[in-house]
XYZ file of C-alpha atoms in Angstrom:
637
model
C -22.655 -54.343 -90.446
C -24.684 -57.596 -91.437
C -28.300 -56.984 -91.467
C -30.502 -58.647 -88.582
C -33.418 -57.890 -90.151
C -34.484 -58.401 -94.298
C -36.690 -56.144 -94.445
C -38.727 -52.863 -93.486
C -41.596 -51.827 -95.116
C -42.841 -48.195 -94.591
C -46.269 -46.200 -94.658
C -49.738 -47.528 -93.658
C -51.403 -49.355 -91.196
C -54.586 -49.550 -90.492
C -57.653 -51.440 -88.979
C -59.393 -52.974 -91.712
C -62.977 -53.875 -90.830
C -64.513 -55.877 -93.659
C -68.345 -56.615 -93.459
C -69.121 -60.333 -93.172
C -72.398 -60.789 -95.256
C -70.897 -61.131 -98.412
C -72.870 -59.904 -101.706
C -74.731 -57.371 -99.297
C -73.812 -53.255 -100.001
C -71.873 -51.580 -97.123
C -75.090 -50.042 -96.135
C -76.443 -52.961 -95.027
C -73.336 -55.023 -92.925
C -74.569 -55.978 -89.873
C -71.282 -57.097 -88.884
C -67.772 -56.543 -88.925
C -64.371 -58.602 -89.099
C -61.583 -56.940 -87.391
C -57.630 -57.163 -88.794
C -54.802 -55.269 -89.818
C -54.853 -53.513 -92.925
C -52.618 -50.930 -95.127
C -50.063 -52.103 -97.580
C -46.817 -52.153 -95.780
C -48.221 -53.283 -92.919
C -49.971 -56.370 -94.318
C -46.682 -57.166 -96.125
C -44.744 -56.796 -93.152
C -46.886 -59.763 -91.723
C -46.664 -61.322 -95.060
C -43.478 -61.544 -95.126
C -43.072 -62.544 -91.585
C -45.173 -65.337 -92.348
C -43.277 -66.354 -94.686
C -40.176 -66.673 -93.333
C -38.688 -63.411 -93.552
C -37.335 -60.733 -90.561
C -39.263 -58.007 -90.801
C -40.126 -54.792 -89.356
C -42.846 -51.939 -89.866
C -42.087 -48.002 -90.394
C -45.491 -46.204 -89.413
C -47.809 -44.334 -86.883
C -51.052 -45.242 -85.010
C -52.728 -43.736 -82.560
C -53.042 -43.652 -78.861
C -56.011 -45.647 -78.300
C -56.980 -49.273 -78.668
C -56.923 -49.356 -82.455
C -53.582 -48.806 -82.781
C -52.294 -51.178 -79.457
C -54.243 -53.558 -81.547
C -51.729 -53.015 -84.387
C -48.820 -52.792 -82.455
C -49.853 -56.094 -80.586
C -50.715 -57.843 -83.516
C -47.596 -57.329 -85.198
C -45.584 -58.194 -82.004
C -47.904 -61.473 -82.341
C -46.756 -62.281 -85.763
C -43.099 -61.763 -85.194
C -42.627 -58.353 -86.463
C -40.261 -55.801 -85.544
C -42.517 -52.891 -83.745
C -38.931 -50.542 -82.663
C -40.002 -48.290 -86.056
C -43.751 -47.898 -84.761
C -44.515 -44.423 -82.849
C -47.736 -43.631 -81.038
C -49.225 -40.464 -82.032
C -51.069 -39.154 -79.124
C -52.906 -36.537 -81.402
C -54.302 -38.301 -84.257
C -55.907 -41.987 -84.499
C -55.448 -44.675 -86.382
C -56.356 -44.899 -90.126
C -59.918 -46.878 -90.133
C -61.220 -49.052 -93.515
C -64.669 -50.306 -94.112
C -64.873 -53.172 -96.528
C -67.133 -55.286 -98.114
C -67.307 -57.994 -101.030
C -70.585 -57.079 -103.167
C -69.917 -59.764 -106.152
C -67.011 -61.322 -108.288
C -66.024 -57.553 -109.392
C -66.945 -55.301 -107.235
C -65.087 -54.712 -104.073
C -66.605 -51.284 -102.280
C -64.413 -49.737 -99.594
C -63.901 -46.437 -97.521
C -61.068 -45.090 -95.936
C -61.710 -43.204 -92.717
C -57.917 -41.341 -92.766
C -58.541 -37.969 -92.585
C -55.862 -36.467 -90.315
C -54.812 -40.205 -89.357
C -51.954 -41.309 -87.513
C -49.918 -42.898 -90.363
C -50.044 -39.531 -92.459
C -48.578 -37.952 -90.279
C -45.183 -39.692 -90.412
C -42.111 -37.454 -90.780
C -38.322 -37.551 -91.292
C -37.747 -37.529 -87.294
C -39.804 -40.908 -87.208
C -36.571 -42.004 -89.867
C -34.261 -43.846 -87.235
C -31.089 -44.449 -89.410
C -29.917 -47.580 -87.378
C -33.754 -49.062 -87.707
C -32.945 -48.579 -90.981
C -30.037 -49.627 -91.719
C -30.589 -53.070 -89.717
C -32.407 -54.392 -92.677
C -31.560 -55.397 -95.887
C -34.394 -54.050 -98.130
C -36.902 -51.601 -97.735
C -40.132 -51.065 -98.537
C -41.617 -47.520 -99.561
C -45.065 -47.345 -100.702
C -46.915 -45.029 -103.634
C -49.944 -43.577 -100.783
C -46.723 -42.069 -98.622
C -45.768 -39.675 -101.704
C -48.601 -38.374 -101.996
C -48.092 -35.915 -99.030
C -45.323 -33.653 -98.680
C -43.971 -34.616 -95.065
C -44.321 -38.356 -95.756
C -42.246 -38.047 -99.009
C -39.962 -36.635 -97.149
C -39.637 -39.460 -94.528
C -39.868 -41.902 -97.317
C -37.095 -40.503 -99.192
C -35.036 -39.724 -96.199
C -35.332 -44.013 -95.376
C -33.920 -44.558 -99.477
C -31.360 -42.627 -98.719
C -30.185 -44.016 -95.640
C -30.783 -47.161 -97.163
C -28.593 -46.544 -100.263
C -25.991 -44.928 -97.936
C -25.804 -48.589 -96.144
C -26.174 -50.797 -99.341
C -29.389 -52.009 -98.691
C -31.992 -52.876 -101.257
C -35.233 -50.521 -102.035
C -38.724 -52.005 -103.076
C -41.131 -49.773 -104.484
C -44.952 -50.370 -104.395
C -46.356 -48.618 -106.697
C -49.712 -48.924 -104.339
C -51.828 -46.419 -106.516
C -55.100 -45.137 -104.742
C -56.594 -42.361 -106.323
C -58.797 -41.057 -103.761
C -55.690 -40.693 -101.432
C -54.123 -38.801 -103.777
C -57.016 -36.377 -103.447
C -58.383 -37.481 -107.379
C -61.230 -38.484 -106.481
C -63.877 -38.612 -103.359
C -64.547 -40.792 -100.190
C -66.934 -43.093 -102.054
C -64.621 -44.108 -104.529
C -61.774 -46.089 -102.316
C -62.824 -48.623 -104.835
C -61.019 -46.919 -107.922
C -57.748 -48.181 -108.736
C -56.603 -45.914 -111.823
C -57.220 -42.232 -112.562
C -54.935 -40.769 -114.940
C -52.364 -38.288 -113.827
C -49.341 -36.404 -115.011
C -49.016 -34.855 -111.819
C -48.637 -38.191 -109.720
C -46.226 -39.861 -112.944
C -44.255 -36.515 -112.074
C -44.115 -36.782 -108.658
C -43.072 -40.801 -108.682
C -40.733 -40.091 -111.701
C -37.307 -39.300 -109.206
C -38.096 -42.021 -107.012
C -38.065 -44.859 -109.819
C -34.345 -44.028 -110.098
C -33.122 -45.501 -106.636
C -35.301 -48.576 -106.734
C -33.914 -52.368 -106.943
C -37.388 -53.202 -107.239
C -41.129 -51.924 -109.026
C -43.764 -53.860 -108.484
C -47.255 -52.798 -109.324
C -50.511 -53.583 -111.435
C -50.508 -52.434 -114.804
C -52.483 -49.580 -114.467
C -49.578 -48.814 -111.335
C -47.258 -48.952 -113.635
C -49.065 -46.853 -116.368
C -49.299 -44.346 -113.325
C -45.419 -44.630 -113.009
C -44.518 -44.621 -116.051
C -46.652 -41.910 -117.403
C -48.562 -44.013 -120.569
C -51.729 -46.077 -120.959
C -50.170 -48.526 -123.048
C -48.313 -51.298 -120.675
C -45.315 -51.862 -122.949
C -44.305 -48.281 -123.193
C -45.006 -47.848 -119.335
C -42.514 -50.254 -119.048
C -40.039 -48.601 -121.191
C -40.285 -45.302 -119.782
C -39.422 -46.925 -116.385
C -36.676 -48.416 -117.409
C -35.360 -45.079 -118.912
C -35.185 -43.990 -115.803
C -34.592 -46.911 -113.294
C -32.426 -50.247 -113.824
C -34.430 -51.895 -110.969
C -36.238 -56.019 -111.710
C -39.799 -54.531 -112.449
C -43.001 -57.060 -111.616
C -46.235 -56.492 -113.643
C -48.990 -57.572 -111.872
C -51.626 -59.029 -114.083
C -54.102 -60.588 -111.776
C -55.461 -64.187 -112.688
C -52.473 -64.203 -115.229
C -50.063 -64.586 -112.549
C -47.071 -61.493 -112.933
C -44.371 -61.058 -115.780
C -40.899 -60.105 -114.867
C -38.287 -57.898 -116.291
C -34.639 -58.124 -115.171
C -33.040 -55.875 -117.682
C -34.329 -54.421 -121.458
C -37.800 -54.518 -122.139
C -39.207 -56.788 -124.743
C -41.654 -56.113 -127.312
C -44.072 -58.571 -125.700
C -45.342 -58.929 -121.905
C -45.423 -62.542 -122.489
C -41.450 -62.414 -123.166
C -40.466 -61.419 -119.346
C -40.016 -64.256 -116.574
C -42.766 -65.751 -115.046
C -43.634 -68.819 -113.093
C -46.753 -70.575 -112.611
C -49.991 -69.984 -112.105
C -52.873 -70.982 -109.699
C -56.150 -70.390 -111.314
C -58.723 -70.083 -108.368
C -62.227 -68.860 -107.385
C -62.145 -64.466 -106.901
C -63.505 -64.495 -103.400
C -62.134 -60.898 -102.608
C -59.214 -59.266 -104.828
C -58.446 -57.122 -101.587
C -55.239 -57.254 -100.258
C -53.978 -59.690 -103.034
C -51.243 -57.674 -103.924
C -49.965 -57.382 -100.474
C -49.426 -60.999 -100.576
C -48.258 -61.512 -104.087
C -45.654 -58.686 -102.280
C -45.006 -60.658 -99.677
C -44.646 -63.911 -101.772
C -42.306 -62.392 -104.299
C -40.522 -60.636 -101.418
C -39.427 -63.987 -99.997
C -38.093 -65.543 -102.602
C -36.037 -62.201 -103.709
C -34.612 -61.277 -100.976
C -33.332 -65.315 -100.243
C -31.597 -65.163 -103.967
C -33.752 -67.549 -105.451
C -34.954 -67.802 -109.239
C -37.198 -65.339 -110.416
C -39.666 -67.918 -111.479
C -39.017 -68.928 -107.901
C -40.156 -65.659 -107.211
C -42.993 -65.740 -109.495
C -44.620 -69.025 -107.936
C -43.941 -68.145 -104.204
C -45.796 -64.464 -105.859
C -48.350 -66.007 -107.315
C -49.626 -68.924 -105.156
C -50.135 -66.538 -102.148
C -51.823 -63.833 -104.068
C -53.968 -66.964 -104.970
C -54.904 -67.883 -101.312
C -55.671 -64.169 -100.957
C -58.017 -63.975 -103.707
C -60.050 -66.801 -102.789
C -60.638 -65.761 -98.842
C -62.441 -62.881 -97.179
C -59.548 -60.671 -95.291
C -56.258 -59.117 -95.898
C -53.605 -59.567 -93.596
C -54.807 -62.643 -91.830
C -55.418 -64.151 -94.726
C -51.822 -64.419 -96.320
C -50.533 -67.741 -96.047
C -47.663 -69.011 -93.917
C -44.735 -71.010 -95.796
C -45.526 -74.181 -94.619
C -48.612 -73.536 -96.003
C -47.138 -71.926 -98.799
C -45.176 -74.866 -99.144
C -48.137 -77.317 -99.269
C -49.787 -75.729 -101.515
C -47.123 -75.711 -104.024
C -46.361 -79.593 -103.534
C -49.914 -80.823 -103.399
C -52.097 -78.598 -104.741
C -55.587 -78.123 -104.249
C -59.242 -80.220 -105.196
C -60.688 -77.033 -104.388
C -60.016 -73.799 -106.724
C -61.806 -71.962 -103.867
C -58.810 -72.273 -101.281
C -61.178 -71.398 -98.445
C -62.887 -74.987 -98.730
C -59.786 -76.844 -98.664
C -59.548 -78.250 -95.227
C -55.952 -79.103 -94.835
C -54.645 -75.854 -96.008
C -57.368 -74.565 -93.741
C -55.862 -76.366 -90.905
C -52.192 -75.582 -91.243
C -53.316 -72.069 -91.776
C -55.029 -72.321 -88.583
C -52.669 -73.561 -86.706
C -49.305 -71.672 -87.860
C -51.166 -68.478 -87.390
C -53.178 -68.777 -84.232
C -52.066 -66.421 -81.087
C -49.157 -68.151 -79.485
C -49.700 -70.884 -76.626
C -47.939 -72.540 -73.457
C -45.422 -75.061 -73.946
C -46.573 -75.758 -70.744
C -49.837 -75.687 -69.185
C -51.325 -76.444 -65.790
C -54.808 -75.618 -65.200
C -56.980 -75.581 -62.304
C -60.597 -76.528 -63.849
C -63.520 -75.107 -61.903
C -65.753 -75.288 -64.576
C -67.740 -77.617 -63.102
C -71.725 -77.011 -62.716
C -73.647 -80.239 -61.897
C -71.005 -81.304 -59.597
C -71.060 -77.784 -57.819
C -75.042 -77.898 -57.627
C -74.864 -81.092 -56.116
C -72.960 -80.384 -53.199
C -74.564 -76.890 -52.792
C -77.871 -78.962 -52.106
C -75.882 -81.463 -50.039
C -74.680 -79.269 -47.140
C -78.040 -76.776 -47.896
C -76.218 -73.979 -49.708
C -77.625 -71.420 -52.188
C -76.170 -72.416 -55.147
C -76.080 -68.133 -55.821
C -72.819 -68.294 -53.698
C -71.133 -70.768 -56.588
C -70.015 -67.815 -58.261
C -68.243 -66.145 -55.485
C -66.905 -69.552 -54.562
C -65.471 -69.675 -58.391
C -63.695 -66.224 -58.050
C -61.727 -67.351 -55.118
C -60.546 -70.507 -57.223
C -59.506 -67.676 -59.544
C -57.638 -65.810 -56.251
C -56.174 -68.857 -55.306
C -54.602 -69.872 -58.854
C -53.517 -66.618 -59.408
C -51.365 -66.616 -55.834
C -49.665 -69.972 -57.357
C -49.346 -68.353 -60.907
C -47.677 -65.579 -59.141
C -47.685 -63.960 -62.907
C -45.417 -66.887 -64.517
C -46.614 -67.771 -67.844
C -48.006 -71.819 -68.091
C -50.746 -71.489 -66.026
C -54.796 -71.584 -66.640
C -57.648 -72.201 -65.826
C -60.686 -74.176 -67.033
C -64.461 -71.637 -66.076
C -67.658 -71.668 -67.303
C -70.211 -69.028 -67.983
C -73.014 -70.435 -65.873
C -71.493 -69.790 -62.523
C -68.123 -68.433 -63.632
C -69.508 -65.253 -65.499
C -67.214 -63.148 -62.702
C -64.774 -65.225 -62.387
C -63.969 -65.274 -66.443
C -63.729 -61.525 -66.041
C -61.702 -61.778 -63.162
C -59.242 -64.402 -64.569
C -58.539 -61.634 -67.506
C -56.949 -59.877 -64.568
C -54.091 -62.224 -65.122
C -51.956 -63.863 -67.776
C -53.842 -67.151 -67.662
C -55.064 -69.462 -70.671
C -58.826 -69.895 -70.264
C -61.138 -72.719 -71.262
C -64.732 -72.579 -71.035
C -67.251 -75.106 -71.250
C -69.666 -75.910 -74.534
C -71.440 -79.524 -73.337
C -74.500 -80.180 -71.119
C -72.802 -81.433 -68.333
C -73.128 -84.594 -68.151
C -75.037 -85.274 -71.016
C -74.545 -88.767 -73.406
C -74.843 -88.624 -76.039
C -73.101 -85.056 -75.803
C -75.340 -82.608 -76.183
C -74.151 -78.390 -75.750
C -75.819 -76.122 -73.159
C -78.583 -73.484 -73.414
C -79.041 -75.258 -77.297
C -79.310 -72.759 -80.320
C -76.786 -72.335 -82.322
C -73.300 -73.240 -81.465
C -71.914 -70.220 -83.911
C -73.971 -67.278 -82.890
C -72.995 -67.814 -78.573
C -68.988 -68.340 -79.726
C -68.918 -65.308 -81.565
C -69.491 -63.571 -78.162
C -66.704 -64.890 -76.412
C -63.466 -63.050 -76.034
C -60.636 -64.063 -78.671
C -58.632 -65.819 -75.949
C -60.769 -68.238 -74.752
C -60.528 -71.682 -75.836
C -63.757 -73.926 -76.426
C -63.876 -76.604 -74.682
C -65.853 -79.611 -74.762
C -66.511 -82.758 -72.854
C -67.535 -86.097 -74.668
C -68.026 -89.599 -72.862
C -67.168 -91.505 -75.823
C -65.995 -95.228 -75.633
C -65.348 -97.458 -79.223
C -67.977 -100.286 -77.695
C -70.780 -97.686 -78.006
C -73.930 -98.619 -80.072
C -73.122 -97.397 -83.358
C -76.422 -94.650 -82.907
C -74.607 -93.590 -80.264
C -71.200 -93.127 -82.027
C -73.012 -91.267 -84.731
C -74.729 -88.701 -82.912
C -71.473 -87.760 -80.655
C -69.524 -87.642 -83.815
C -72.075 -85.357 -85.924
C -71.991 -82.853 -82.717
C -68.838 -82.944 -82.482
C -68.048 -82.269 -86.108
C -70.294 -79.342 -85.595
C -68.313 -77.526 -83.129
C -65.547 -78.570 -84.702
C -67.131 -76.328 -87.739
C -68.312 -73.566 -85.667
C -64.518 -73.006 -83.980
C -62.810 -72.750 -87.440
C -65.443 -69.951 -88.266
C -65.059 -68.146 -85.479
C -61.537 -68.303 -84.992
C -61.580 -69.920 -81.390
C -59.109 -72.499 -80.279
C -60.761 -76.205 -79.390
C -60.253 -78.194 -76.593
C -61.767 -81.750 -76.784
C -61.635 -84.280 -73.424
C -63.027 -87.650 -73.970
C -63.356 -89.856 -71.049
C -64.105 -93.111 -72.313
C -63.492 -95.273 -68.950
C -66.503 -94.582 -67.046
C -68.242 -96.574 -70.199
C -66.166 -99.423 -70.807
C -62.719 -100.837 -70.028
C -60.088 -98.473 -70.679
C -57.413 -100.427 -72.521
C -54.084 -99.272 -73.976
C -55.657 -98.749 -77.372
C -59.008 -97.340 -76.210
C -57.838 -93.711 -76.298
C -56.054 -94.266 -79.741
C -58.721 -95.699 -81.227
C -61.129 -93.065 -80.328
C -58.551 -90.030 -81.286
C -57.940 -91.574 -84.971
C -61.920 -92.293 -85.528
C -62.056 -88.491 -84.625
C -59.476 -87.349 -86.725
C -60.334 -89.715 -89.635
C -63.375 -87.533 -89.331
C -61.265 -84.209 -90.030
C -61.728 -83.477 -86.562
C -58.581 -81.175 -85.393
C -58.846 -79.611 -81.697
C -55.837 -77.579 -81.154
C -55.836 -79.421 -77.298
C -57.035 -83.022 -75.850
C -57.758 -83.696 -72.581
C -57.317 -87.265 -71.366
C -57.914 -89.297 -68.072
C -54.249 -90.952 -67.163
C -53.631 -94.066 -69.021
C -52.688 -97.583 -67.204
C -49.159 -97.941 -69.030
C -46.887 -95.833 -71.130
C -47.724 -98.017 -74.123
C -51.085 -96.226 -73.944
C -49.323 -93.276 -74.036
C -46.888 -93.810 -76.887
C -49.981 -95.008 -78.796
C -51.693 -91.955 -77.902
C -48.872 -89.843 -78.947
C -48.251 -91.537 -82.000
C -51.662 -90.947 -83.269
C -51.124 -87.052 -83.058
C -48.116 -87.131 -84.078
C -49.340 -88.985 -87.768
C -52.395 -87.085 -88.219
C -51.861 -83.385 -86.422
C -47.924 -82.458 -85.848
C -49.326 -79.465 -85.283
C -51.795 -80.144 -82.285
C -50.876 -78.229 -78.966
C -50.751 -81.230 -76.820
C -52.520 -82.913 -74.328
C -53.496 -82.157 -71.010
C -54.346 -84.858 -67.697
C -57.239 -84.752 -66.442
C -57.592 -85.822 -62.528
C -61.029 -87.276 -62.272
C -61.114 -86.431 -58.305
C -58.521 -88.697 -57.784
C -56.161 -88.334 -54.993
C -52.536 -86.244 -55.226
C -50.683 -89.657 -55.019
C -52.556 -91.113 -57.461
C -52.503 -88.015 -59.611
C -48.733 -87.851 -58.926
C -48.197 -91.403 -60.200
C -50.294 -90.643 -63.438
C -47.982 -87.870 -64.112
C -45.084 -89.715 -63.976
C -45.971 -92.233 -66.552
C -47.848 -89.238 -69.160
C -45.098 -87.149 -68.713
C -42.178 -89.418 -70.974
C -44.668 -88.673 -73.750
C -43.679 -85.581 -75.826
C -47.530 -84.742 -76.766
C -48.195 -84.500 -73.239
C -48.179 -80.665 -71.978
C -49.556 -80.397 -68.207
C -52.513 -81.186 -66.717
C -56.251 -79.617 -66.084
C -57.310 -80.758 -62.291
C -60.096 -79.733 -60.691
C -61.911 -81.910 -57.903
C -58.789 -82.985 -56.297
C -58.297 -79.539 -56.071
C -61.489 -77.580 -55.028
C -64.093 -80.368 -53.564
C -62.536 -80.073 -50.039
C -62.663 -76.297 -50.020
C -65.844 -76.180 -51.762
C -67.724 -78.361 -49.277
C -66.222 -76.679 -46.351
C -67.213 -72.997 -47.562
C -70.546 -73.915 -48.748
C -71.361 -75.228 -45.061
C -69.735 -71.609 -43.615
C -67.108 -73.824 -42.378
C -64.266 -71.285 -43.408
C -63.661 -68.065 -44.232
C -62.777 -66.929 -47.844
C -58.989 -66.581 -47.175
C -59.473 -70.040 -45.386
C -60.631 -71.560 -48.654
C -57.975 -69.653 -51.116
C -55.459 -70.961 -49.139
C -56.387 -74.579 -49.180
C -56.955 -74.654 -53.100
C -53.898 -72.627 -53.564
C -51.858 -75.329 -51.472
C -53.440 -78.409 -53.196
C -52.911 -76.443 -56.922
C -49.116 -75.843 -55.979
C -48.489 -79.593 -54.856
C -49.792 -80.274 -58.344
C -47.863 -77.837 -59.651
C -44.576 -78.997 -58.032
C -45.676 -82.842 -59.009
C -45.955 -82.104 -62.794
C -42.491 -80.217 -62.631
C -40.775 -82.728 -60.616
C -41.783 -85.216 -63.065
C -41.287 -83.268 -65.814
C -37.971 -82.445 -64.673
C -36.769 -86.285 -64.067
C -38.061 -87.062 -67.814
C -35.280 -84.296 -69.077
C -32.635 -85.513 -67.168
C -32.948 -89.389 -67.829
């Protein structure tokens, strides 16, 4: 039977939480980055980065540390069917920190964790045997049950002529040589572990370790004669790590030089954090191997994304994709720290971010000034805005009806319970950054843009209102584009998506190359929001112009959204229908059209709450029904 898979790796996962002042000690981390960690599971999203099927062999436990494996895995395309929830143990827990250039301290919370506790029943032969490689890692012979599940996956995998990868993954203190403080330590001598690999070397297609991994497997100090006594044993390709050197490869006999073996090229760059760099030299290696290519191939693919590892803070999220890969490889870098370089920054970003709607219609109630206005108008409290703003939630949720596409734009002034209520439901969520109504754009409750995003959930996209025209005094221009550069900076380090709207007709006249000319000034700023959100255009040259813009400078942009600017359904109907021929257009964002009737009505005590869900939920669906209609026509013509 033809594999559907290429490969399964087998052993660890963990949480990896890796302390964000860098040069501190562990003692002193303040704060915490969250991501998968654990060899095989950081090269099972390695290699599904890269290109590869692949699937993860492994236990967590049954709390949220180990959904948040299971769903981050699912998120980056890997095969979860070999995962099993261990309702006694949790999952394995890492602290990590970067202290300087060469020292990397770490602990490893695993006693009794999930993951060790894997056995042969967790084997499933057909998982198995629906890959073509394996993965079996040097921490899951180090206890007797987990050998035996280990070994039990060879030999299933041997029975189906599948390849097996061993990494060598030496860790000491998990082999009981040493204590808790010293998850640093990567070699301790021992006959007892080159003993206990020595049988397994003999099934392997593939070694790949350090050189002190493979003086641990092969039983000597001295790397040529490590080598040797492998290959006494074993007639698998074996790949010496050698850090900064790149690796050195060897197919068959063993030279009496390391610089005889294969290699490919290197990628000198700035040691950020030599963390998790093997896992994606692994995964690197892994894709060119298993697709048949060259060993040098190999070697580059190995190389260049241990490189991007190196030179950034985490593990897992840090591995590069293969476009990125790809890049990389044709283009290089000005910067040998990688974590400076803004276009592989970007395409890391945005081939790696949580997935998003191919569609997406919004109802935006994120509106403050507007609401305060009216509240005043009819003599409201403006302290019944927020209950007002979780029935707009109640009434997009009765359209949603649970179908993926829909969202809605809230704020945290007025919308604090009705953000909370809106993670009831699958919705994508925008919230407000700007002063409303402020130009030049300013951002509300000032301070510092960072330290408030950092607070928001992981979901929610930023996102950011600028009246910005091209006839604006150049002062003006500079000051909307140094803000906006600024949150531009602040949602890259915080890992939030960005949604920018500029509405540029209520300061000039909005002609058709208005809108482009403000979206390429932005972008020749290195200004990349995942989203745009744009008032409807007069003709579908605008739009093509519009679209054309992305297209050059961000293929990788989400799309744009309409915004409705309290213009009637007709009207809003009509603007749909001449967006919706452009590709880079994805839905729409409406609010006033929407809400202001309601709003007004239920403010006054006009209507009940039902009364008002109702009415919003009928004026959302109409939208909804316009856009698809549209949409819809556009296909078939």
């Amino acid at each position: 039977m033809k594999p559907t898979l290429d490969v399964i790796t087998i052993g660890r996962a963990s949480v990896d939480l890796y302390g964000q002042q860098v040069g501190g000690r562990l003692e002193d981390m303040a704060s915490f980055s969250k991501a998968v960690g654990g060899c095989p599971a950081n090269i099972a999203i390695g290699t599904a980065r890269l290109g590869l099927k692949s699937g993860l062999v492994t236990r967590v436990g049954d709390e949220a540390m180990g959904r948040f494996i299971r769903e981050q895995m699912e998120r980056e395309g890997v095969s979860t069917k070999g995962i099993v929830t261990d309702e006694k143990r949790l999952t394995a827990l890492v602290i990590l920190g970067v202290r300087d250039e060469e020292s990397f301290p770490l602990i490893f919370y695993r006693a009794d964790c999930a993951d060790m506790a894997l056995t042969e029943a967790d084997i499933d032969e057909a998982f198995i045997a629906s890959a073509g490689a394996i993965v079996v890692t040097g921490t899951h012979f180090s206890r007797q049950e987990t050998a035996a599940a280990q070994k039990k996956a060879i030999a299933i995998a041997k029975a189906h002529g599948r390849k097996v990868v061993f990494d060598v993954d030496y860790r000491p203190n998990l082999w009981g040589l040493l204590g808790h403080g010293a998850g640093e330590s990567r070699y301790v001598r021992s006959d007892a572990v080159t003993e206990h690999l020595k049988p397994i070397l003999s099934e392997c297609d593939l070694i790949v370790g350090t050189e002190e991994e493979l003086h641990i497997a092969g039983g000597s100090e001295e790397t040529l004669q490590a080598l040797r006594n492998i290959r006494a044993v074993s007639k698998g390709t074996i790949v010496c790590k050698r850090g900064p050197m790149g690796c050195v490869v060897f197919p068959g006999d063993i030279p009496d030089s390391l610089d005889k073996g294969i290699r490919g090229p290197g990628f000198p760059v700035e040691v950020y954090n030599v963390l998790g760099a093997g896992d994606a030299f692994l995964s690197g290696f892994l894709r060119g191997w298993l697709k048949d290519e060259a060993l040098e191939t190999c070697c580059a693919y190995a190389n260049a994304s241990g490189a991007f590892a190196v030179s950034r803070l985490l593990c897992s999220p840090e591995i590069p994709t293969f476009p990125e890969l790809q890049h990389f490889l044709k283009h290089g870098s000005r910067h040998k720290a990688l974590r400076f370089d803004e276009d592989l920054n970007h395409i890391h970003w945005a081939t790696t971010r949580r997935p998003g709607p191919e569609t997406l219609m919004a109802l935006a109630i994120d509106h403050r000034m507007q609401l305060e206005a009216m509240a005043k108008e009819v003599g409201a409290s403006v302290d019944r805005i927020p209950d007002f703003k979780v029935l707009a939630v109640k009434a997009a949720a009765k359209v949603a009806d649970g179908r993926p596409g829909f969202g809605m734009l809230l704020d945290g002034t007025y919308g604090r319970e009705a953000l909370f209520r809106a993670a009831d439901h699958d919705f994508w969520i925008g919230r407000p950054v700007e002063l409303p109504g402020s130009r030049p754009l300013d951002f509300e409750d000032g301070g510092s843009l960072g330290a408030k995003l950092i607070e928001w959930p992981v979901g929610h996209t930023i996102k950011c209102l600028c009246f910005y025209h091209p006839d604006d005094p150049p002062e003006m221009k500079a000051r909307q584009e140094r803000d906006l550069l600024r949150l531009y900076d602040a949602a890259q380090r915080v890992g939030r998506e960005l949604l920018v709207e500029i509405i540029a007709g209520k300061n000039g006249p909005l002609k058709t190359d208005t809108i482009p000319t403000v979206l390429q000034r932005l972008y020749d700023l290195g200004i990349k929001p995942d989203w745009w959100k744009l008032e409807p255009q007069k003709d579908t040259a605008a739009w093509n112009a519009i679209g054309a813009v992305i297209t050059t400078n961000d293929p990788l942009c989400r799309g744009i959204v309409l915004l409705g600017l309290e213009a009637p359904e007709d009207e809003l109907e009509a603007a749909f229908a001449a967006a919706a021929a452009e590709p880079q257009v994805k839905g729409f964002a409406v609010g006033r059209t929407i809400f202001n009737d309601a709003a007004r009505r239920w403010l006054k005590g006009e209507i009940t709450d039902e009364a008002a869900i109702a009415d919003m939920a009928g004026r959302f669906q109409r939208l909804v029904d316009a856009w698809q209609r549209v949409s819809a026509n556009v296909k078939a013509a």
